[in-house]
Amino acid sequence: MFKVKHRSILEILILAVVIRLTYIFFYPQIPVARDPKQYDDIALSVSQGKGFPVAMIGSEHKGVTRPPGYPLFLSFVYSIFGHSYQAVRIFQALIDTLTCLVIFYLGGAIFNFSIGHIAALGYAFYFPVIIYTGVLYTETVFSLLLAIAMLFLLVAIKYDRFIHWMFSGLFLGATTLISSRSEFVPFFILIALLLNKYSLKNSFIKIGVIVLFMLLVISPWTIRNYLVTGKFILIENYNQDGRGLWLATNPYGAMTWSDPEVKELVKDMPINERVIFFQREARE
């Protein structure tokens, strides 16, 4: 399955990397600000030997603002090429091209290699992911690791070998260290296994293997979080005052925390009361 049997996929990959490098070198790039600047600041701290910062959110709350995976990637690039945004963009163009290859295999595993070609070609020209190669944000690295995890999952479902379940969990753990959005993916994998006529017992065994190896990857970071904050923080606790949930569910969802109207809602409110307030507002 992992042998490239169709030479035309190489042409698609060359096309994909040329498109991404052309965008990076000849199109004005988005300034490094807001979230990308936070990742950049953390990466500089790590590359300078200062480690991951522990932010204070409120007067009584130590916060782990970001997962470690993407800042580590940035610090790796900086350690080789210096503090170069362009070097990061080039690396991300190459990484996104690899995602195009994984999508080819995903299409072949789910349908056939003709569909894989179509999917890979579509991804090569898909403008949103091309844009993200030029932004210091998690999407490019996250997409590659998640796609690899799903490819191992499909192979595991097909051949039911322990090593494939293991690697699915390892890559899913790595994905979660890039962005905590993937930490609940095992729940949906469980549903997929049940829909594939796995027994309930067997499904929980397979999910157990995936979650075990996810935790093996994540646990060093979780232990570090406890040592520096005294709190159990699996990945991050940034926005744990609940405002992210409220901003995503209220009619003014386009607002951000920096808007005066939002800040006024919780002015001088202790962190524990903020959580209750925003959770209540999000449900209403």
C-alpha positions as YAML, in Angstrom:
chain: A
units: angstrom
residues:
- id: 1
  name: MET
  ca: [0.00, 0.00, 0.00]
- id: 2
  name: PHE
  ca: [2.83, 2.38, 0.84]
- id: 3
  name: LYS
  ca: [4.62, 1.89, -2.45]
- id: 4
  name: VAL
  ca: [4.00, 4.69, -4.93]
- id: 5
  name: LYS
  ca: [2.72, 2.77, -7.94]
- id: 6
  name: HIS
  ca: [1.75, 5.79, -10.01]
- id: 7
  name: ARG
  ca: [4.46, 8.15, -11.23]
- id: 8
  name: SER
  ca: [1.92, 10.93, -11.72]
- id: 9
  name: ILE
  ca: [1.73, 11.46, -7.93]
- id: 10
  name: LEU
  ca: [5.30, 12.77, -8.13]
- id: 11
  name: GLU
  ca: [4.15, 15.35, -10.65]
- id: 12
  name: ILE
  ca: [1.35, 16.40, -8.27]
- id: 13
  name: LEU
  ca: [3.83, 16.75, -5.41]
- id: 14
  name: ILE
  ca: [6.18, 18.86, -7.51]
- id: 15
  name: LEU
  ca: [3.22, 21.01, -8.53]
- id: 16
  name: ALA
  ca: [2.13, 21.36, -4.89]
- id: 17
  name: VAL
  ca: [5.53, 22.49, -3.63]
- id: 18
  name: VAL
  ca: [6.02, 24.90, -6.54]
- id: 19
  name: ILE
  ca: [2.62, 26.51, -5.85]
- id: 20
  name: ARG
  ca: [3.42, 26.89, -2.13]
- id: 21
  name: LEU
  ca: [6.92, 28.26, -2.65]
- id: 22
  name: THR
  ca: [5.64, 30.67, -5.30]
- id: 23
  name: TYR
  ca: [3.03, 31.93, -2.84]
- id: 24
  name: ILE
  ca: [5.63, 32.33, -0.09]
- id: 25
  name: PHE
  ca: [8.23, 34.15, -2.21]
- id: 26
  name: PHE
  ca: [6.06, 36.30, -4.45]
- id: 27
  name: TYR
  ca: [2.87, 37.07, -2.49]
- id: 28
  name: PRO
  ca: [2.71, 39.52, 0.46]
- id: 29
  name: GLN
  ca: [2.65, 37.54, 3.68]
- id: 30
  name: ILE
  ca: [0.42, 38.02, 6.70]
- id: 31
  name: PRO
  ca: [2.25, 39.94, 9.48]
- id: 32
  name: VAL
  ca: [3.37, 37.96, 12.53]
- id: 33
  name: ALA
  ca: [0.93, 39.23, 15.16]
- id: 34
  name: ARG
  ca: [-1.58, 37.98, 17.74]
- id: 35
  name: ASP
  ca: [-1.49, 34.15, 17.96]
- id: 36
  name: PRO
  ca: [1.50, 33.72, 15.58]
- id: 37
  name: LYS
  ca: [3.42, 36.26, 17.66]
- id: 38
  name: GLN
  ca: [2.68, 34.28, 20.82]
- id: 39
  name: TYR
  ca: [4.04, 31.12, 19.21]
- id: 40
  name: ASP
  ca: [7.07, 33.08, 18.01]
- id: 41
  name: ASP
  ca: [7.75, 34.49, 21.50]
- id: 42
  name: ILE
  ca: [7.52, 31.02, 23.09]
- id: 43
  name: ALA
  ca: [9.82, 29.55, 20.42]
- id: 44
  name: LEU
  ca: [12.40, 32.29, 21.01]
- id: 45
  name: SER
  ca: [12.24, 31.62, 24.76]
- id: 46
  name: VAL
  ca: [12.85, 27.90, 24.15]
- id: 47
  name: SER
  ca: [15.62, 28.44, 21.58]
- id: 48
  name: GLN
  ca: [17.38, 30.82, 24.00]
- id: 49
  name: GLY
  ca: [17.31, 28.21, 26.75]
- id: 50
  name: LYS
  ca: [14.69, 30.00, 28.87]
- id: 51
  name: GLY
  ca: [12.09, 27.24, 28.49]
- id: 52
  name: PHE
  ca: [8.34, 27.53, 28.14]
- id: 53
  name: PRO
  ca: [6.87, 30.57, 29.91]
- id: 54
  name: VAL
  ca: [4.13, 30.21, 32.50]
- id: 55
  name: ALA
  ca: [1.69, 33.08, 32.07]
- id: 56
  name: MET
  ca: [-0.44, 34.59, 34.77]
- id: 57
  name: ILE
  ca: [-4.11, 34.86, 33.84]
- id: 58
  name: GLY
  ca: [-5.76, 36.83, 36.60]
- id: 59
  name: SER
  ca: [-4.26, 37.28, 40.04]
- id: 60
  name: GLU
  ca: [-4.58, 33.67, 41.17]
- id: 61
  name: HIS
  ca: [-4.22, 31.59, 38.04]
- id: 62
  name: LYS
  ca: [-1.05, 30.19, 36.47]
- id: 63
  name: GLY
  ca: [-1.69, 29.47, 32.84]
- id: 64
  name: VAL
  ca: [-0.10, 27.20, 30.25]
- id: 65
  name: THR
  ca: [-0.92, 29.28, 27.22]
- id: 66
  name: ARG
  ca: [0.04, 26.98, 24.34]
- id: 67
  name: PRO
  ca: [0.83, 23.31, 23.67]
- id: 68
  name: PRO
  ca: [4.56, 22.73, 23.17]
- id: 69
  name: GLY
  ca: [4.66, 21.06, 19.75]
- id: 70
  name: TYR
  ca: [4.53, 24.03, 17.40]
- id: 71
  name: PRO
  ca: [6.89, 26.26, 19.43]
- id: 72
  name: LEU
  ca: [9.34, 23.34, 19.46]
- id: 73
  name: PHE
  ca: [9.07, 23.14, 15.67]
- id: 74
  name: LEU
  ca: [9.73, 26.88, 15.38]
- id: 75
  name: SER
  ca: [12.67, 26.72, 17.79]
- id: 76
  name: PHE
  ca: [14.15, 23.86, 15.75]
- id: 77
  name: VAL
  ca: [14.01, 26.00, 12.60]
- id: 78
  name: TYR
  ca: [15.41, 29.02, 14.44]
- id: 79
  name: SER
  ca: [18.28, 26.95, 15.82]
- id: 80
  name: ILE
  ca: [19.36, 26.14, 12.26]
- id: 81
  name: PHE
  ca: [18.52, 29.30, 10.30]
- id: 82
  name: GLY
  ca: [18.24, 31.96, 12.98]
- id: 83
  name: HIS
  ca: [15.10, 33.95, 13.69]
- id: 84
  name: SER
  ca: [13.83, 33.65, 10.12]
- id: 85
  name: TYR
  ca: [10.11, 33.66, 9.35]
- id: 86
  name: GLN
  ca: [10.85, 32.83, 5.74]
- id: 87
  name: ALA
  ca: [12.70, 29.68, 6.76]
- id: 88
  name: VAL
  ca: [9.64, 28.58, 8.74]
- id: 89
  name: ARG
  ca: [7.42, 29.23, 5.71]
- id: 90
  name: ILE
  ca: [9.68, 27.14, 3.46]
- id: 91
  name: PHE
  ca: [9.64, 24.28, 5.95]
- id: 92
  name: GLN
  ca: [5.86, 24.51, 6.14]
- id: 93
  name: ALA
  ca: [5.59, 24.45, 2.35]
- id: 94
  name: LEU
  ca: [7.54, 21.17, 2.34]
- id: 95
  name: ILE
  ca: [5.46, 19.78, 5.21]
- id: 96
  name: ASP
  ca: [2.21, 20.63, 3.46]
- id: 97
  name: THR
  ca: [3.49, 18.89, 0.33]
- id: 98
  name: LEU
  ca: [4.00, 15.75, 2.44]
- id: 99
  name: THR
  ca: [0.39, 16.11, 3.60]
- id: 100
  name: CYS
  ca: [-0.59, 16.03, -0.07]
- id: 101
  name: LEU
  ca: [1.19, 12.66, -0.37]
- id: 102
  name: VAL
  ca: [-0.54, 11.27, 2.73]
- id: 103
  name: ILE
  ca: [-3.90, 12.37, 1.31]
- id: 104
  name: PHE
  ca: [-3.06, 10.40, -1.83]
- id: 105
  name: TYR
  ca: [-2.62, 7.28, 0.31]
- id: 106
  name: LEU
  ca: [-5.74, 8.06, 2.34]
- id: 107
  name: GLY
  ca: [-7.78, 8.25, -0.85]
- id: 108
  name: GLY
  ca: [-6.26, 4.98, -2.01]
- id: 109
  name: ALA
  ca: [-6.96, 3.28, 1.33]
- id: 110
  name: ILE
  ca: [-10.59, 4.41, 1.52]
- id: 111
  name: PHE
  ca: [-11.51, 4.16, -2.18]
- id: 112
  name: ASN
  ca: [-8.82, 3.57, -4.82]
- id: 113
  name: PHE
  ca: [-5.68, 5.26, -6.11]
- id: 114
  name: SER
  ca: [-7.58, 7.10, -8.82]
- id: 115
  name: ILE
  ca: [-9.56, 8.84, -6.07]
- id: 116
  name: GLY
  ca: [-6.27, 9.34, -4.24]
- id: 117
  name: HIS
  ca: [-4.89, 11.22, -7.24]
- id: 118
  name: ILE
  ca: [-7.96, 13.44, -7.42]
- id: 119
  name: ALA
  ca: [-7.82, 14.16, -3.69]
- id: 120
  name: ALA
  ca: [-4.10, 14.94, -3.79]
- id: 121
  name: LEU
  ca: [-4.54, 17.21, -6.82]
- id: 122
  name: GLY
  ca: [-7.41, 19.02, -5.10]
- id: 123
  name: TYR
  ca: [-5.28, 19.52, -2.00]
- id: 124
  name: ALA
  ca: [-2.37, 20.81, -4.09]
- id: 125
  name: PHE
  ca: [-4.58, 23.66, -5.34]
- id: 126
  name: TYR
  ca: [-6.61, 24.21, -2.15]
- id: 127
  name: PHE
  ca: [-6.00, 27.87, -1.40]
- id: 128
  name: PRO
  ca: [-6.72, 27.99, 2.38]
- id: 129
  name: VAL
  ca: [-4.01, 25.42, 3.20]
- id: 130
  name: ILE
  ca: [-1.61, 27.20, 0.84]
- id: 131
  name: ILE
  ca: [-2.16, 30.42, 2.80]
- id: 132
  name: TYR
  ca: [-1.44, 28.68, 6.10]
- id: 133
  name: THR
  ca: [2.02, 27.66, 4.89]
- id: 134
  name: GLY
  ca: [2.91, 31.36, 5.12]
- id: 135
  name: VAL
  ca: [1.49, 31.86, 8.62]
- id: 136
  name: LEU
  ca: [3.22, 30.99, 11.90]
- id: 137
  name: TYR
  ca: [0.31, 28.90, 13.05]
- id: 138
  name: THR
  ca: [-0.32, 25.26, 13.88]
- id: 139
  name: GLU
  ca: [-2.48, 24.23, 10.92]
- id: 140
  name: THR
  ca: [0.22, 22.99, 8.54]
- id: 141
  name: VAL
  ca: [2.07, 20.73, 11.00]
- id: 142
  name: PHE
  ca: [-1.20, 19.71, 12.68]
- id: 143
  name: SER
  ca: [-2.71, 18.61, 9.36]
- id: 144
  name: LEU
  ca: [0.25, 16.41, 8.45]
- id: 145
  name: LEU
  ca: [0.38, 14.62, 11.81]
- id: 146
  name: LEU
  ca: [-3.39, 14.15, 11.93]
- id: 147
  name: ALA
  ca: [-3.42, 12.77, 8.38]
- id: 148
  name: ILE
  ca: [-0.65, 10.29, 9.26]
- id: 149
  name: ALA
  ca: [-2.53, 9.22, 12.40]
- id: 150
  name: MET
  ca: [-5.68, 8.61, 10.33]
- id: 151
  name: LEU
  ca: [-3.71, 6.67, 7.71]
- id: 152
  name: PHE
  ca: [-2.32, 4.35, 10.40]
- id: 153
  name: LEU
  ca: [-5.85, 4.03, 11.78]
- id: 154
  name: LEU
  ca: [-7.19, 2.91, 8.39]
- id: 155
  name: VAL
  ca: [-4.36, 0.39, 8.03]
- id: 156
  name: ALA
  ca: [-5.05, -0.83, 11.59]
- id: 157
  name: ILE
  ca: [-8.73, -1.34, 10.83]
- id: 158
  name: LYS
  ca: [-7.84, -3.24, 7.66]
- id: 159
  name: TYR
  ca: [-5.08, -5.48, 9.01]
- id: 160
  name: ASP
  ca: [-5.75, -5.34, 12.78]
- id: 161
  name: ARG
  ca: [-2.09, -5.38, 13.83]
- id: 162
  name: PHE
  ca: [-1.00, -3.97, 17.17]
- id: 163
  name: ILE
  ca: [1.81, -1.90, 15.66]
- id: 164
  name: HIS
  ca: [-0.63, 0.03, 13.47]
- id: 165
  name: TRP
  ca: [-2.93, 0.83, 16.43]
- id: 166
  name: MET
  ca: [0.17, 1.86, 18.36]
- id: 167
  name: PHE
  ca: [1.44, 4.24, 15.68]
- id: 168
  name: SER
  ca: [-2.02, 5.72, 15.26]
- id: 169
  name: GLY
  ca: [-1.97, 6.57, 18.97]
- id: 170
  name: LEU
  ca: [1.60, 7.90, 18.86]
- id: 171
  name: PHE
  ca: [0.88, 10.24, 15.97]
- id: 172
  name: LEU
  ca: [-2.43, 11.30, 17.49]
- id: 173
  name: GLY
  ca: [-0.55, 12.16, 20.68]
- id: 174
  name: ALA
  ca: [1.96, 14.20, 18.67]
- id: 175
  name: THR
  ca: [-0.92, 15.91, 16.90]
- id: 176
  name: THR
  ca: [-2.45, 16.86, 20.25]
- id: 177
  name: LEU
  ca: [0.84, 18.40, 21.37]
- id: 178
  name: ILE
  ca: [0.56, 20.66, 18.33]
- id: 179
  name: SER
  ca: [-3.05, 21.62, 19.07]
- id: 180
  name: SER
  ca: [-5.34, 20.30, 21.79]
- id: 181
  name: ARG
  ca: [-8.23, 20.23, 19.30]
- id: 182
  name: SER
  ca: [-7.45, 16.57, 18.59]
- id: 183
  name: GLU
  ca: [-7.62, 15.31, 22.19]
- id: 184
  name: PHE
  ca: [-11.23, 14.12, 21.74]
- id: 185
  name: VAL
  ca: [-10.62, 12.32, 18.43]
- id: 186
  name: PRO
  ca: [-10.57, 8.87, 20.15]
- id: 187
  name: PHE
  ca: [-14.27, 9.32, 20.96]
- id: 188
  name: PHE
  ca: [-15.06, 9.60, 17.25]
- id: 189
  name: ILE
  ca: [-12.71, 6.71, 16.45]
- id: 190
  name: LEU
  ca: [-14.74, 4.58, 18.88]
- id: 191
  name: ILE
  ca: [-17.90, 5.42, 16.95]
- id: 192
  name: ALA
  ca: [-16.14, 4.54, 13.68]
- id: 193
  name: LEU
  ca: [-15.05, 1.17, 15.07]
- id: 194
  name: LEU
  ca: [-18.57, 0.35, 16.19]
- id: 195
  name: LEU
  ca: [-19.90, 1.33, 12.77]
- id: 196
  name: ASN
  ca: [-17.29, -1.02, 11.26]
- id: 197
  name: LYS
  ca: [-18.97, -3.86, 13.19]
- id: 198
  name: TYR
  ca: [-16.30, -4.21, 15.86]
- id: 199
  name: SER
  ca: [-17.73, -5.65, 19.05]
- id: 200
  name: LEU
  ca: [-18.08, -3.28, 21.99]
- id: 201
  name: LYS
  ca: [-15.33, -5.10, 23.90]
- id: 202
  name: ASN
  ca: [-12.94, -5.16, 20.95]
- id: 203
  name: SER
  ca: [-13.64, -1.49, 20.18]
- id: 204
  name: PHE
  ca: [-12.72, -0.46, 23.72]
- id: 205
  name: ILE
  ca: [-9.55, -2.57, 23.55]
- id: 206
  name: LYS
  ca: [-8.45, -0.83, 20.34]
- id: 207
  name: ILE
  ca: [-9.31, 2.60, 21.72]
- id: 208
  name: GLY
  ca: [-7.45, 1.71, 24.89]
- id: 209
  name: VAL
  ca: [-4.30, 1.03, 22.87]
- id: 210
  name: ILE
  ca: [-4.66, 4.33, 20.99]
- id: 211
  name: VAL
  ca: [-5.31, 6.36, 24.16]
- id: 212
  name: LEU
  ca: [-2.45, 4.62, 26.00]
- id: 213
  name: PHE
  ca: [0.10, 5.61, 23.37]
- id: 214
  name: MET
  ca: [-1.42, 9.09, 23.06]
- id: 215
  name: LEU
  ca: [-0.87, 9.55, 26.79]
- id: 216
  name: LEU
  ca: [2.69, 8.23, 26.56]
- id: 217
  name: VAL
  ca: [3.46, 11.07, 24.16]
- id: 218
  name: ILE
  ca: [1.48, 13.70, 26.08]
- id: 219
  name: SER
  ca: [2.38, 12.73, 29.66]
- id: 220
  name: PRO
  ca: [5.86, 14.35, 29.85]
- id: 221
  name: TRP
  ca: [4.23, 17.69, 29.07]
- id: 222
  name: THR
  ca: [1.43, 17.08, 31.58]
- id: 223
  name: ILE
  ca: [3.96, 16.20, 34.28]
- id: 224
  name: ARG
  ca: [5.93, 19.35, 33.47]
- id: 225
  name: ASN
  ca: [2.75, 21.42, 33.76]
- id: 226
  name: TYR
  ca: [2.09, 20.03, 37.23]
- id: 227
  name: LEU
  ca: [5.66, 20.69, 38.36]
- id: 228
  name: VAL
  ca: [5.60, 24.35, 37.29]
- id: 229
  name: THR
  ca: [1.99, 25.23, 38.17]
- id: 230
  name: GLY
  ca: [0.98, 22.79, 40.91]
- id: 231
  name: LYS
  ca: [-2.15, 22.00, 38.86]
- id: 232
  name: PHE
  ca: [-3.20, 19.12, 36.62]
- id: 233
  name: ILE
  ca: [-3.13, 20.62, 33.12]
- id: 234
  name: LEU
  ca: [-3.25, 17.96, 30.42]
- id: 235
  name: ILE
  ca: [-2.27, 20.23, 27.52]
- id: 236
  name: GLU
  ca: [-3.14, 23.86, 28.21]
- id: 237
  name: ASN
  ca: [-5.47, 25.91, 30.36]
- id: 238
  name: TYR
  ca: [-5.42, 29.12, 28.37]
- id: 239
  name: ASN
  ca: [-8.96, 30.59, 28.23]
- id: 240
  name: GLN
  ca: [-10.12, 28.30, 31.01]
- id: 241
  name: ASP
  ca: [-12.03, 31.24, 32.42]
- id: 242
  name: GLY
  ca: [-14.69, 30.20, 29.88]
- id: 243
  name: ARG
  ca: [-14.64, 33.25, 27.66]
- id: 244
  name: GLY
  ca: [-13.69, 31.23, 24.57]
- id: 245
  name: LEU
  ca: [-16.79, 29.08, 24.97]
- id: 246
  name: TRP
  ca: [-18.99, 32.12, 25.44]
- id: 247
  name: LEU
  ca: [-17.52, 34.03, 22.48]
- id: 248
  name: ALA
  ca: [-18.12, 30.98, 20.27]
- id: 249
  name: THR
  ca: [-21.77, 30.60, 21.25]
- id: 250
  name: ASN
  ca: [-23.16, 34.09, 21.84]
- id: 251
  name: PRO
  ca: [-24.65, 36.34, 19.12]
- id: 252
  name: TYR
  ca: [-21.55, 38.53, 19.27]
- id: 253
  name: GLY
  ca: [-19.21, 35.70, 18.38]
- id: 254
  name: ALA
  ca: [-17.15, 37.95, 16.10]
- id: 255
  name: MET
  ca: [-15.97, 39.85, 19.16]
- id: 256
  name: THR
  ca: [-12.67, 39.06, 20.85]
- id: 257
  name: TRP
  ca: [-11.39, 39.30, 24.41]
- id: 258
  name: SER
  ca: [-9.71, 42.61, 23.57]
- id: 259
  name: ASP
  ca: [-13.07, 44.30, 22.90]
- id: 260
  name: PRO
  ca: [-14.02, 46.71, 25.71]
- id: 261
  name: GLU
  ca: [-17.59, 45.35, 25.78]
- id: 262
  name: VAL
  ca: [-16.34, 41.87, 26.65]
- id: 263
  name: LYS
  ca: [-13.85, 43.05, 29.26]
- id: 264
  name: GLU
  ca: [-16.53, 45.17, 30.94]
- id: 265
  name: LEU
  ca: [-18.65, 42.05, 31.51]
- id: 266
  name: VAL
  ca: [-16.14, 40.57, 33.94]
- id: 267
  name: LYS
  ca: [-14.38, 43.65, 35.22]
- id: 268
  name: ASP
  ca: [-12.83, 42.94, 38.65]
- id: 269
  name: MET
  ca: [-14.47, 39.49, 38.68]
- id: 270
  name: PRO
  ca: [-12.37, 36.69, 40.30]
- id: 271
  name: ILE
  ca: [-11.31, 33.86, 37.99]
- id: 272
  name: ASN
  ca: [-13.62, 31.26, 39.56]
- id: 273
  name: GLU
  ca: [-16.62, 33.57, 39.14]
- id: 274
  name: ARG
  ca: [-15.65, 34.24, 35.51]
- id: 275
  name: VAL
  ca: [-15.84, 30.51, 34.76]
- id: 276
  name: ILE
  ca: [-19.34, 30.26, 36.21]
- id: 277
  name: PHE
  ca: [-20.46, 33.45, 34.47]
- id: 278
  name: PHE
  ca: [-19.24, 32.55, 30.98]
- id: 279
  name: GLN
  ca: [-20.45, 28.93, 31.20]
- id: 280
  name: ARG
  ca: [-23.89, 30.15, 32.22]
- id: 281
  name: GLU
  ca: [-23.97, 32.75, 29.43]
- id: 282
  name: ALA
  ca: [-22.84, 30.16, 26.87]
- id: 283
  name: ARG
  ca: [-25.72, 27.84, 27.78]
- id: 284
  name: GLU
  ca: [-28.36, 30.56, 27.53]
...
